PDB file of C-alpha atoms (C1' of nucleotides) in Angstrom:
ATOM      1  CA  MET A   1     -13.622 -32.032 -62.095  1.00 52.00           C
ATOM      2  CA  LEU A   2     -10.648 -32.744 -59.968  1.00 44.00           C
ATOM      3  CA  GLY A   3     -11.692 -30.023 -57.597  1.00 47.00           C
ATOM      4  CA  ASN A   4     -10.165 -29.905 -54.170  1.00 49.00           C
ATOM      5  CA  VAL A   5     -12.544 -32.424 -52.735  1.00 52.00           C
ATOM      6  CA  THR A   6     -12.394 -36.140 -52.241  1.00 71.00           C
ATOM      7  CA  GLU A   7      -9.233 -36.895 -54.081  1.00 80.00           C
ATOM      8  CA  PRO A   8      -7.122 -39.486 -52.323  1.00 84.00           C
ATOM      9  CA  LEU A   9      -4.935 -38.022 -49.615  1.00 85.00           C
ATOM     10  CA  ASP A  10      -1.286 -37.894 -50.365  1.00 87.00           C
ATOM     11  CA  PRO A  11       0.356 -40.585 -48.249  1.00 85.00           C
ATOM     12  CA  GLU A  12       3.481 -38.426 -48.087  1.00 79.00           C
ATOM     13  CA  MET A  13       1.781 -35.201 -47.097  1.00 86.00           C
ATOM     14  CA  PHE A  14       3.527 -35.314 -43.747  1.00 84.00           C
ATOM     15  CA  ALA A  15       6.655 -36.931 -45.037  1.00 77.00           C
ATOM     16  CA  GLY A  16       9.125 -34.610 -43.357  1.00 67.00           C
ATOM     17  CA  CYS A  17       6.981 -33.949 -40.297  1.00 65.00           C
ATOM     18  CA  HIS A  18       6.929 -37.304 -38.603  1.00 61.00           C
ATOM     19  CA  GLU A  19      10.390 -37.706 -37.247  1.00 56.00           C
ATOM     20  CA  SER A  20      11.595 -34.133 -37.509  1.00 49.00           C
ATOM     21  CA  PRO A  21      11.134 -31.465 -34.842  1.00 48.00           C
ATOM     22  CA  PRO A  22       7.644 -31.540 -33.395  1.00 49.00           C
ATOM     23  CA  LEU A  23       6.491 -27.994 -34.079  1.00 52.00           C
ATOM     24  CA  ILE A  24       9.147 -26.526 -31.809  1.00 58.00           C
ATOM     25  CA  ARG A  25       8.565 -26.521 -28.110  1.00 67.00           C
ATOM     26  CA  ILE A  26       5.625 -24.139 -27.950  1.00 78.00           C
ATOM     27  CA  GLY A  27       3.112 -26.845 -27.344  1.00 80.00           C
ATOM     28  CA  ASP A  28       4.412 -27.674 -23.908  1.00 87.00           C
ATOM     29  CA  LYS A  29       2.980 -26.487 -20.681  1.00 88.00           C
ATOM     30  CA  TRP A  30       5.104 -23.474 -19.832  1.00 91.00           C
ATOM     31  CA  THR A  31       6.915 -21.983 -22.844  1.00 92.00           C
ATOM     32  CA  ALA A  32       4.113 -19.748 -24.012  1.00 90.00           C
ATOM     33  CA  LYS A  33       3.511 -18.398 -20.534  1.00 90.00           C
ATOM     34  CA  ILE A  34       7.190 -17.684 -20.030  1.00 93.00           C
ATOM     35  CA  ILE A  35       7.225 -15.742 -23.256  1.00 93.00           C
ATOM     36  CA  ARG A  36       4.359 -13.643 -22.028  1.00 91.00           C
ATOM     37  CA  CYS A  37       6.188 -13.056 -18.757  1.00 93.00           C
ATOM     38  CA  LEU A  38       9.211 -11.776 -20.625  1.00 95.00           C
ATOM     39  CA  GLU A  39       7.367  -9.490 -22.998  1.00 94.00           C
ATOM     40  CA  SER A  40       7.601  -6.632 -20.525  1.00 93.00           C
ATOM     41  CA  GLY A  41      11.345  -6.963 -20.131  1.00 94.00           C
ATOM     42  CA  PRO A  42      14.055  -9.160 -18.621  1.00 96.00           C
ATOM     43  CA  ARG A  43      13.096 -11.163 -15.561  1.00 95.00           C
ATOM     44  CA  ARG A  44      14.901 -13.051 -12.884  1.00 95.00           C
ATOM     45  CA  PHE A  45      14.448 -16.700 -12.195  1.00 96.00           C
ATOM     46  CA  SER A  46      12.542 -16.151  -8.997  1.00 94.00           C
ATOM     47  CA  GLU A  47      10.475 -13.468 -10.604  1.00 93.00           C
ATOM     48  CA  LEU A  48       9.213 -15.940 -13.150  1.00 94.00           C
ATOM     49  CA  GLN A  49       8.179 -18.395 -10.473  1.00 93.00           C
ATOM     50  CA  VAL A  50       5.588 -16.029  -9.100  1.00 91.00           C
ATOM     51  CA  PRO A  51       2.962 -15.816 -11.886  1.00 90.00           C
ATOM     52  CA  LEU A  52       3.780 -19.392 -12.774  1.00 90.00           C
ATOM     53  CA  ARG A  53       2.277 -20.469  -9.501  1.00 84.00           C
ATOM     54  CA  GLY A  54       5.485 -21.578  -7.907  1.00 75.00           C
ATOM     55  CA  ILE A  55       6.410 -23.924 -10.733  1.00 91.00           C
ATOM     56  CA  ASN A  56       9.106 -26.118  -9.331  1.00 93.00           C
ATOM     57  CA  PRO A  57      12.643 -25.060 -10.172  1.00 96.00           C
ATOM     58  CA  LYS A  58      13.603 -28.177 -12.085  1.00 96.00           C
ATOM     59  CA  VAL A  59      10.818 -27.729 -14.582  1.00 96.00           C
ATOM     60  CA  LEU A  60      11.418 -23.996 -14.948  1.00 97.00           C
ATOM     61  CA  THR A  61      15.104 -24.593 -15.477  1.00 97.00           C
ATOM     62  CA  SER A  62      14.630 -27.270 -18.075  1.00 95.00           C
ATOM     63  CA  THR A  63      12.057 -25.186 -19.940  1.00 95.00           C
ATOM     64  CA  LEU A  64      14.321 -22.142 -19.939  1.00 96.00           C
ATOM     65  CA  ARG A  65      17.293 -24.189 -21.045  1.00 95.00           C
ATOM     66  CA  ALA A  66      15.335 -25.587 -23.950  1.00 93.00           C
ATOM     67  CA  MET A  67      14.212 -22.105 -24.947  1.00 95.00           C
ATOM     68  CA  GLU A  68      17.763 -20.926 -24.738  1.00 96.00           C
ATOM     69  CA  ARG A  69      18.985 -23.748 -26.966  1.00 93.00           C
ATOM     70  CA  ASP A  70      16.322 -22.792 -29.481  1.00 93.00           C
ATOM     71  CA  GLY A  71      17.384 -19.152 -29.383  1.00 95.00           C
ATOM     72  CA  LEU A  72      14.127 -17.895 -27.907  1.00 96.00           C
ATOM     73  CA  VAL A  73      15.599 -16.456 -24.710  1.00 97.00           C
ATOM     74  CA  SER A  74      18.982 -15.243 -23.562  1.00 97.00           C
ATOM     75  CA  ARG A  75      20.427 -15.962 -20.157  1.00 97.00           C
ATOM     76  CA  THR A  76      22.667 -13.478 -18.409  1.00 97.00           C
ATOM     77  CA  ALA A  77      24.346 -14.397 -15.123  1.00 96.00           C
ATOM     78  CA  TYR A  78      25.803 -11.542 -13.129  1.00 95.00           C
ATOM     79  CA  PRO A  79      28.880 -12.519 -11.103  1.00 92.00           C
ATOM     80  CA  GLU A  80      27.493 -11.216  -7.864  1.00 91.00           C
ATOM     81  CA  VAL A  81      26.723 -12.655  -4.534  1.00 88.00           C
ATOM     82  CA  PRO A  82      24.024 -13.615  -4.033  1.00 90.00           C
ATOM     83  CA  PRO A  83      23.829 -14.659  -7.678  1.00 93.00           C
ATOM     84  CA  ARG A  84      21.531 -12.865 -10.080  1.00 95.00           C
ATOM     85  CA  VAL A  85      20.404 -14.263 -13.409  1.00 97.00           C
ATOM     86  CA  GLU A  86      18.217 -12.549 -15.936  1.00 97.00           C
ATOM     87  CA  TYR A  87      16.284 -14.044 -18.779  1.00 98.00           C
ATOM     88  CA  ALA A  88      15.202 -11.972 -21.731  1.00 98.00           C
ATOM     89  CA  LEU A  89      13.451 -12.566 -25.042  1.00 97.00           C
ATOM     90  CA  THR A  90      15.595 -12.616 -28.115  1.00 98.00           C
ATOM     91  CA  PRO A  91      14.246 -11.101 -31.329  1.00 98.00           C
ATOM     92  CA  LEU A  92      13.418 -14.650 -32.394  1.00 96.00           C
ATOM     93  CA  GLY A  93      11.473 -15.257 -29.207  1.00 96.00           C
ATOM     94  CA  ARG A  94       9.706 -11.943 -29.629  1.00 96.00           C
ATOM     95  CA  SER A  95       8.673 -12.953 -33.120  1.00 96.00           C
ATOM     96  CA  LEU A  96       6.637 -15.724 -31.617  1.00 93.00           C
ATOM     97  CA  ARG A  97       4.159 -13.216 -30.307  1.00 93.00           C
ATOM     98  CA  GLU A  98       2.502 -13.089 -33.722  1.00 92.00           C
ATOM     99  CA  PRO A  99       1.415 -16.706 -33.991  1.00 90.00           C
ATOM    100  CA  MET A 100       0.667 -16.668 -30.294  1.00 90.00           C
ATOM    101  CA  ALA A 101      -1.604 -13.684 -30.784  1.00 92.00           C
ATOM    102  CA  ALA A 102      -3.403 -15.548 -33.562  1.00 91.00           C
ATOM    103  CA  CYS A 103      -3.988 -18.481 -31.232  1.00 88.00           C
ATOM    104  CA  CYS A 104      -5.164 -16.233 -28.434  1.00 88.00           C
ATOM    105  CA  ALA A 105      -7.526 -14.469 -30.781  1.00 91.00           C
ATOM    106  CA  TRP A 106      -8.983 -17.802 -31.820  1.00 91.00           C
ATOM    107  CA  SER A 107      -9.442 -18.828 -28.216  1.00 88.00           C
ATOM    108  CA  ALA A 108     -11.085 -15.562 -27.326  1.00 88.00           C
ATOM    109  CA  ALA A 109     -13.445 -15.897 -30.240  1.00 92.00           C
ATOM    110  CA  HIS A 110     -14.272 -19.589 -30.135  1.00 92.00           C
ATOM    111  CA  LEU A 111     -13.523 -20.989 -26.718  1.00 88.00           C
ATOM    112  CA  PRO A 112     -17.154 -20.492 -25.689  1.00 90.00           C
ATOM    113  CA  ASP A 113     -18.221 -22.625 -28.646  1.00 93.00           C
ATOM    114  CA  VAL A 114     -15.830 -25.344 -27.611  1.00 91.00           C
ATOM    115  CA  MET A 115     -17.005 -25.298 -24.033  1.00 89.00           C
ATOM    116  CA  GLU A 116     -20.615 -25.432 -25.125  1.00 91.00           C
ATOM    117  CA  SER A 117     -19.958 -28.351 -27.417  1.00 92.00           C
ATOM    118  CA  ARG A 118     -18.015 -30.099 -24.705  1.00 89.00           C
ATOM    119  CA  GLU A 119     -20.745 -29.727 -22.140  1.00 87.00           C
ATOM    120  CA  ALA A 120     -23.369 -30.858 -24.600  1.00 90.00           C
ATOM    121  CA  ALA A 121     -21.390 -34.013 -25.127  1.00 86.00           C
ATOM    122  CA  TYR A 122     -21.710 -34.851 -21.460  1.00 76.00           C
ATOM    123  CA  GLN A 123     -25.533 -34.845 -21.630  1.00 66.00           C
ATOM    124  CA  PRO A 124     -26.216 -38.286 -23.097  1.00 57.00           C
ATOM    125  CA  ALA A 125     -29.545 -37.908 -24.886  1.00 53.00           C
ATOM    126  CA  ARG A 126     -31.734 -36.228 -22.299  1.00 52.00           C
ATOM    127  CA  ARG A 127     -34.894 -36.672 -24.402  1.00 51.00           C
ATOM    128  CA  ALA A 128     -34.556 -40.390 -24.997  1.00 47.00           C
ATOM    129  CA  SER A 129     -33.838 -41.437 -21.422  1.00 44.00           C
ATOM    130  CA  ALA A 130     -36.234 -39.208 -19.428  1.00 34.00           C
TER     131      ALA A 130
ATOM    132  CA  MET B   1       7.827   6.298 -15.439  1.00 51.00           C
ATOM    133  CA  LEU B   2       5.664   3.249 -15.045  1.00 43.00           C
ATOM    134  CA  GLY B   3       6.513   2.182 -18.541  1.00 46.00           C
ATOM    135  CA  ASN B   4       5.900  -1.388 -19.537  1.00 48.00           C
ATOM    136  CA  VAL B   5       9.267  -2.574 -18.350  1.00 51.00           C
ATOM    137  CA  THR B   6      10.452  -4.117 -15.114  1.00 70.00           C
ATOM    138  CA  GLU B   7       7.360  -3.647 -13.071  1.00 80.00           C
ATOM    139  CA  PRO B   8       6.641  -6.648 -10.869  1.00 82.00           C
ATOM    140  CA  LEU B   9       4.788  -9.372 -12.698  1.00 82.00           C
ATOM    141  CA  ASP B  10       1.186  -9.829 -11.763  1.00 85.00           C
ATOM    142  CA  PRO B  11       1.005 -13.017  -9.724  1.00 84.00           C
ATOM    143  CA  GLU B  12      -2.514 -13.542 -11.049  1.00 78.00           C
ATOM    144  CA  MET B  13      -1.737 -13.010 -14.703  1.00 85.00           C
ATOM    145  CA  PHE B  14      -2.535 -16.632 -15.416  1.00 83.00           C
ATOM    146  CA  ALA B  15      -5.208 -16.904 -12.799  1.00 77.00           C
ATOM    147  CA  GLY B  16      -7.814 -18.552 -14.960  1.00 68.00           C
ATOM    148  CA  CYS B  17      -5.362 -20.456 -17.107  1.00 66.00           C
ATOM    149  CA  HIS B  18      -3.876 -22.927 -14.705  1.00 61.00           C
ATOM    150  CA  GLU B  19      -6.658 -25.356 -14.013  1.00 56.00           C
ATOM    151  CA  SER B  20      -8.933 -24.500 -16.913  1.00 49.00           C
ATOM    152  CA  PRO B  21      -8.758 -26.003 -20.412  1.00 47.00           C
ATOM    153  CA  PRO B  22      -5.166 -26.262 -21.593  1.00 49.00           C
ATOM    154  CA  LEU B  23      -5.367 -24.318 -24.854  1.00 53.00           C
ATOM    155  CA  ILE B  24      -7.733 -26.839 -26.317  1.00 58.00           C
ATOM    156  CA  ARG B  25      -6.343 -29.991 -27.781  1.00 68.00           C
ATOM    157  CA  ILE B  26      -4.322 -28.581 -30.603  1.00 79.00           C
ATOM    158  CA  GLY B  27      -1.041 -29.106 -28.937  1.00 80.00           C
ATOM    159  CA  ASP B  28      -1.253 -32.844 -29.122  1.00 87.00           C
ATOM    160  CA  LYS B  29       0.384 -35.006 -31.670  1.00 88.00           C
ATOM    161  CA  TRP B  30      -2.330 -35.599 -34.228  1.00 91.00           C
ATOM    162  CA  THR B  31      -5.132 -33.012 -34.097  1.00 92.00           C
ATOM    163  CA  ALA B  32      -3.481 -30.442 -36.348  1.00 90.00           C
ATOM    164  CA  LYS B  33      -2.587 -33.060 -38.917  1.00 90.00           C
ATOM    165  CA  ILE B  34      -6.113 -34.452 -38.946  1.00 94.00           C
ATOM    166  CA  ILE B  35      -7.451 -30.965 -39.536  1.00 93.00           C
ATOM    167  CA  ARG B  36      -5.183 -30.615 -42.525  1.00 91.00           C
ATOM    168  CA  CYS B  37      -6.350 -33.976 -43.825  1.00 93.00           C
ATOM    169  CA  LEU B  38      -9.966 -32.859 -43.598  1.00 95.00           C
ATOM    170  CA  GLU B  39      -9.481 -29.493 -45.287  1.00 94.00           C
ATOM    171  CA  SER B  40     -10.066 -31.028 -48.684  1.00 93.00           C
ATOM    172  CA  GLY B  41     -13.350 -32.631 -47.724  1.00 94.00           C
ATOM    173  CA  PRO B  42     -14.846 -35.420 -45.621  1.00 96.00           C
ATOM    174  CA  ARG B  43     -12.694 -38.482 -45.106  1.00 95.00           C
ATOM    175  CA  ARG B  44     -13.211 -42.018 -43.943  1.00 96.00           C
ATOM    176  CA  PHE B  45     -11.475 -43.518 -40.957  1.00 97.00           C
ATOM    177  CA  SER B  46      -9.183 -45.659 -43.031  1.00 95.00           C
ATOM    178  CA  GLU B  47      -8.479 -42.800 -45.378  1.00 94.00           C
ATOM    179  CA  LEU B  48      -7.054 -40.822 -42.505  1.00 94.00           C
ATOM    180  CA  GLN B  49      -4.780 -43.607 -41.460  1.00 94.00           C
ATOM    181  CA  VAL B  50      -2.813 -43.395 -44.694  1.00 92.00           C
ATOM    182  CA  PRO B  51      -1.063 -40.005 -44.471  1.00 91.00           C
ATOM    183  CA  LEU B  52      -0.866 -40.496 -40.720  1.00 90.00           C
ATOM    184  CA  ARG B  53       1.551 -43.309 -41.253  1.00 84.00           C
ATOM    185  CA  GLY B  54      -0.730 -46.065 -40.089  1.00 76.00           C
ATOM    186  CA  ILE B  55      -1.463 -44.420 -36.734  1.00 92.00           C
ATOM    187  CA  ASN B  56      -2.942 -47.147 -34.633  1.00 94.00           C
ATOM    188  CA  PRO B  57      -6.750 -47.146 -34.529  1.00 97.00           C
ATOM    189  CA  LYS B  58      -7.065 -46.585 -30.816  1.00 97.00           C
ATOM    190  CA  VAL B  59      -5.172 -43.331 -30.929  1.00 96.00           C
ATOM    191  CA  LEU B  60      -6.960 -42.138 -34.055  1.00 97.00           C
ATOM    192  CA  THR B  61     -10.305 -42.939 -32.492  1.00 97.00           C
ATOM    193  CA  SER B  62      -9.590 -41.170 -29.232  1.00 96.00           C
ATOM    194  CA  THR B  63      -8.259 -38.119 -31.046  1.00 95.00           C
ATOM    195  CA  LEU B  64     -11.293 -37.948 -33.326  1.00 97.00           C
ATOM    196  CA  ARG B  65     -13.650 -38.419 -30.369  1.00 96.00           C
ATOM    197  CA  ALA B  66     -12.017 -35.542 -28.543  1.00 94.00           C
ATOM    198  CA  MET B  67     -12.259 -33.358 -31.590  1.00 95.00           C
ATOM    199  CA  GLU B  68     -15.888 -34.320 -31.939  1.00 96.00           C
ATOM    200  CA  ARG B  69     -16.605 -33.443 -28.320  1.00 94.00           C
ATOM    201  CA  ASP B  70     -15.000 -30.052 -28.893  1.00 93.00           C
ATOM    202  CA  GLY B  71     -17.091 -29.452 -32.002  1.00 95.00           C
ATOM    203  CA  LEU B  72     -14.159 -29.450 -34.408  1.00 96.00           C
ATOM    204  CA  VAL B  73     -15.262 -32.415 -36.491  1.00 97.00           C
ATOM    205  CA  SER B  74     -18.546 -34.142 -37.231  1.00 98.00           C
ATOM    206  CA  ARG B  75     -18.935 -37.870 -37.451  1.00 98.00           C
ATOM    207  CA  THR B  76     -21.406 -39.459 -39.839  1.00 98.00           C
ATOM    208  CA  ALA B  77     -21.986 -43.194 -39.790  1.00 97.00           C
ATOM    209  CA  TYR B  78     -23.839 -44.698 -42.728  1.00 96.00           C
ATOM    210  CA  PRO B  79     -25.949 -47.737 -41.925  1.00 93.00           C
ATOM    211  CA  GLU B  80     -24.404 -49.904 -44.580  1.00 92.00           C
ATOM    212  CA  VAL B  81     -22.492 -53.093 -44.688  1.00 89.00           C
ATOM    213  CA  PRO B  82     -19.595 -52.966 -44.627  1.00 92.00           C
ATOM    214  CA  PRO B  83     -19.794 -49.918 -42.389  1.00 95.00           C
ATOM    215  CA  ARG B  84     -18.782 -46.513 -43.627  1.00 96.00           C
ATOM    216  CA  VAL B  85     -18.024 -43.531 -41.416  1.00 98.00           C
ATOM    217  CA  GLU B  86     -17.070 -40.092 -42.560  1.00 97.00           C
ATOM    218  CA  TYR B  87     -15.394 -37.337 -40.626  1.00 98.00           C
ATOM    219  CA  ALA B  88     -15.687 -33.726 -41.707  1.00 98.00           C
ATOM    220  CA  LEU B  89     -14.564 -30.370 -40.403  1.00 98.00           C
ATOM    221  CA  THR B  90     -17.219 -28.235 -38.785  1.00 98.00           C
ATOM    222  CA  PRO B  91     -17.106 -24.465 -39.315  1.00 98.00           C
ATOM    223  CA  LEU B  92     -15.479 -24.253 -35.927  1.00 96.00           C
ATOM    224  CA  GLY B  93     -12.811 -26.702 -36.920  1.00 96.00           C
ATOM    225  CA  ARG B  94     -12.295 -24.878 -40.168  1.00 97.00           C
ATOM    226  CA  SER B  95     -11.803 -21.634 -38.277  1.00 96.00           C
ATOM    227  CA  LEU B  96      -8.691 -23.159 -36.739  1.00 94.00           C
ATOM    228  CA  ARG B  97      -6.885 -22.876 -40.061  1.00 93.00           C
ATOM    229  CA  GLU B  98      -6.172 -19.217 -39.338  1.00 93.00           C
ATOM    230  CA  PRO B  99      -4.105 -19.660 -36.200  1.00 91.00           C
ATOM    231  CA  MET B 100      -2.595 -22.777 -37.698  1.00 91.00           C
ATOM    232  CA  ALA B 101      -1.533 -20.805 -40.722  1.00 92.00           C
ATOM    233  CA  ALA B 102       0.092 -18.212 -38.466  1.00 91.00           C
ATOM    234  CA  CYS B 103       2.060 -20.956 -36.743  1.00 88.00           C
ATOM    235  CA  CYS B 104       3.067 -22.511 -40.058  1.00 87.00           C
ATOM    236  CA  ALA B 105       4.171 -19.164 -41.355  1.00 91.00           C
ATOM    237  CA  TRP B 106       6.332 -18.644 -38.286  1.00 91.00           C
ATOM    238  CA  SER B 107       7.872 -22.084 -38.709  1.00 88.00           C
ATOM    239  CA  ALA B 108       8.602 -21.461 -42.353  1.00 87.00           C
ATOM    240  CA  ALA B 109      10.229 -18.145 -41.554  1.00 92.00           C
ATOM    241  CA  HIS B 110      12.141 -19.020 -38.411  1.00 91.00           C
ATOM    242  CA  LEU B 111      12.678 -22.738 -38.172  1.00 87.00           C
ATOM    243  CA  PRO B 112      16.113 -22.396 -39.782  1.00 89.00           C
ATOM    244  CA  ASP B 113      17.067 -19.958 -37.045  1.00 92.00           C
ATOM    245  CA  VAL B 114      15.931 -22.390 -34.414  1.00 90.00           C
ATOM    246  CA  MET B 115      17.822 -25.269 -35.944  1.00 88.00           C
ATOM    247  CA  GLU B 116      20.938 -23.163 -36.228  1.00 90.00           C
ATOM    248  CA  SER B 117      20.742 -22.104 -32.621  1.00 92.00           C
ATOM    249  CA  ARG B 118      20.085 -25.659 -31.577  1.00 88.00           C
ATOM    250  CA  GLU B 119      23.072 -27.006 -33.415  1.00 86.00           C
ATOM    251  CA  ALA B 120      25.290 -24.254 -32.071  1.00 89.00           C
ATOM    252  CA  ALA B 121      24.295 -25.310 -28.583  1.00 85.00           C
ATOM    253  CA  TYR B 122      25.692 -28.764 -29.209  1.00 74.00           C
ATOM    254  CA  GLN B 123      29.184 -27.388 -29.922  1.00 65.00           C
ATOM    255  CA  PRO B 124      30.528 -26.839 -26.386  1.00 56.00           C
ATOM    256  CA  ALA B 125      33.027 -23.980 -26.754  1.00 52.00           C
ATOM    257  CA  ARG B 126      35.224 -25.147 -29.621  1.00 51.00           C
ATOM    258  CA  ARG B 127      37.698 -22.295 -29.086  1.00 49.00           C
ATOM    259  CA  ALA B 128      38.289 -22.803 -25.400  1.00 46.00           C
ATOM    260  CA  SER B 129      38.833 -26.549 -25.494  1.00 43.00           C
ATOM    261  CA  ALA B 130      40.997 -26.948 -28.583  1.00 34.00           C
TER     262      ALA B 130
ATOM    263  C1'  DC C   1      19.346 -16.827  -5.010  1.00 96.83           C
ATOM    264  C1'  DC C   2      19.852 -20.033  -8.666  1.00 96.83           C
ATOM    265  C1'  DG C   3      19.777 -23.946  -9.646  1.00 96.83           C
ATOM    266  C1'  DA C   4      21.328 -29.497  -9.684  1.00 96.83           C
ATOM    267  C1'  DA C   5      20.064 -34.235  -8.164  1.00 96.83           C
ATOM    268  C1'  DT C   6      16.843 -37.670  -7.116  1.00 96.83           C
ATOM    269  C1'  DC C   7      12.763 -39.936  -7.059  1.00 96.83           C
ATOM    270  C1'  DC C   8       8.076 -40.427  -8.406  1.00 96.83           C
ATOM    271  C1'  DT C   9       3.381 -40.195 -10.856  1.00 96.83           C
ATOM    272  C1'  DC C  10       0.526 -39.691 -14.503  1.00 96.83           C
ATOM    273  C1'  DC C  11      -0.779 -39.545 -19.099  1.00 96.83           C
ATOM    274  C1'  DT C  12       0.050 -39.683 -24.016  1.00 96.83           C
ATOM    275  C1'  DG C  13       0.916 -42.464 -27.460  1.00 96.83           C
ATOM    276  C1'  DG C  14       1.791 -47.114 -29.258  1.00 96.83           C
ATOM    277  C1'  DA C  15       1.611 -52.583 -30.300  1.00 96.83           C
ATOM    278  C1'  DT C  16      -1.302 -56.178 -30.744  1.00 96.83           C
ATOM    279  C1'  DA C  17      -5.319 -58.844 -30.959  1.00 96.83           C
ATOM    280  C1'  DC C  18     -10.172 -59.204 -31.349  1.00 96.83           C
ATOM    281  C1'  DT C  19     -15.398 -57.971 -32.665  1.00 96.83           C
ATOM    282  C1'  DG C  20     -19.994 -56.129 -34.929  1.00 96.83           C
TER     283       DG C  20
ATOM    284  C1'  DC D   1     -14.432 -51.361 -42.307  1.00 96.83           C
ATOM    285  C1'  DA D   2     -14.419 -49.225 -38.136  1.00 96.83           C
ATOM    286  C1'  DG D   3     -13.561 -49.563 -34.329  1.00 96.83           C
ATOM    287  C1'  DT D   4     -12.837 -51.808 -28.963  1.00 96.83           C
ATOM    288  C1'  DA D   5      -9.938 -54.147 -25.370  1.00 96.83           C
ATOM    289  C1'  DT D   6      -5.501 -54.895 -23.111  1.00 96.83           C
ATOM    290  C1'  DC D   7      -1.146 -54.155 -22.051  1.00 96.83           C
ATOM    291  C1'  DC D   8       2.983 -51.380 -22.142  1.00 96.83           C
ATOM    292  C1'  DA D   9       6.962 -47.909 -22.638  1.00 96.83           C
ATOM    293  C1'  DG D  10       8.554 -43.364 -22.482  1.00 96.83           C
ATOM    294  C1'  DG D  11       8.654 -38.843 -21.200  1.00 96.83           C
ATOM    295  C1'  DA D  12       6.754 -34.612 -19.259  1.00 96.83           C
ATOM    296  C1'  DG D  13       5.861 -32.609 -15.227  1.00 96.83           C
ATOM    297  C1'  DG D  14       6.152 -32.466 -10.096  1.00 96.83           C
ATOM    298  C1'  DA D  15       7.857 -32.831  -4.882  1.00 96.83           C
ATOM    299  C1'  DT D  16      11.592 -32.622  -2.270  1.00 96.83           C
ATOM    300  C1'  DT D  17      16.238 -32.096  -0.927  1.00 96.83           C
ATOM    301  C1'  DC D  18      20.870 -30.443  -1.393  1.00 96.83           C
ATOM    302  C1'  DG D  19      24.860 -27.476  -3.278  1.00 96.83           C
ATOM    303  C1'  DG D  20      27.712 -23.175  -4.875  1.00 96.83           C
TER     304       DG D  20
END
DNA sequence: CCGAATCCTCCTGGATACTG
DNA sequence: CAGTATCCAGGAGGATTCGG
């Protein structure tokens, strides 16, 4: 015996994961979308605002800054007037497309199941009440 | 021309993604960990609390309920006393291990790079100031 | 044009205490 | 044991305005 079932869970199985970095910053609202926007090449600040539905500048800035700190994007400011700034994916940022693709594939394959299950949960026992 | 670079971004590229379901509920704090806890077989409520560092019951309950609504876990209550409830992964929930594995693989491969970049960002131009 | 500064709202997650 | 009921703090995200 001692298969992989029903042994006690290791209390330390997430030992290093509780306080340490929370799975990077991909889980937030905008990072993944920005990455997709940059896949086709460098983009300007205002260019990014368009598909992001006019995301307000503070949020876009803070998201981009965080991505820059993590080495996912590079920021290039051209000393012109009016100013021009371009954001581009770094190799590290580009490497994120793989796990992102895996997540997208899962969504494409199983999102209908989730939606179905979710809707079914909102029908509280049709048979018993009616 | 018309390569895949520097064409204007499609303003509707996230058309269906803004209001609709936000990439399921995997991005939250506990769902992924719960899935990992359930990989080895069904677990009881209190069993889950252990590796989750004594997560408070309200949060665990709400997370599990959400996962149940989405069809990721099943909940089985045994009519005994004292009560016993077991949570188990559904096939749908188990299918999430694939994208999760892709994300874990990325972390394992690139987290050092991220940390390095992050630390470098906290050293504000050593050369210029000293 | 690219942000910085300010203020605000909501929601996640948490602490604690109590019940069937 | 397996939750529910309150109350609460913090932070992400947003609206708006102003500056270089």
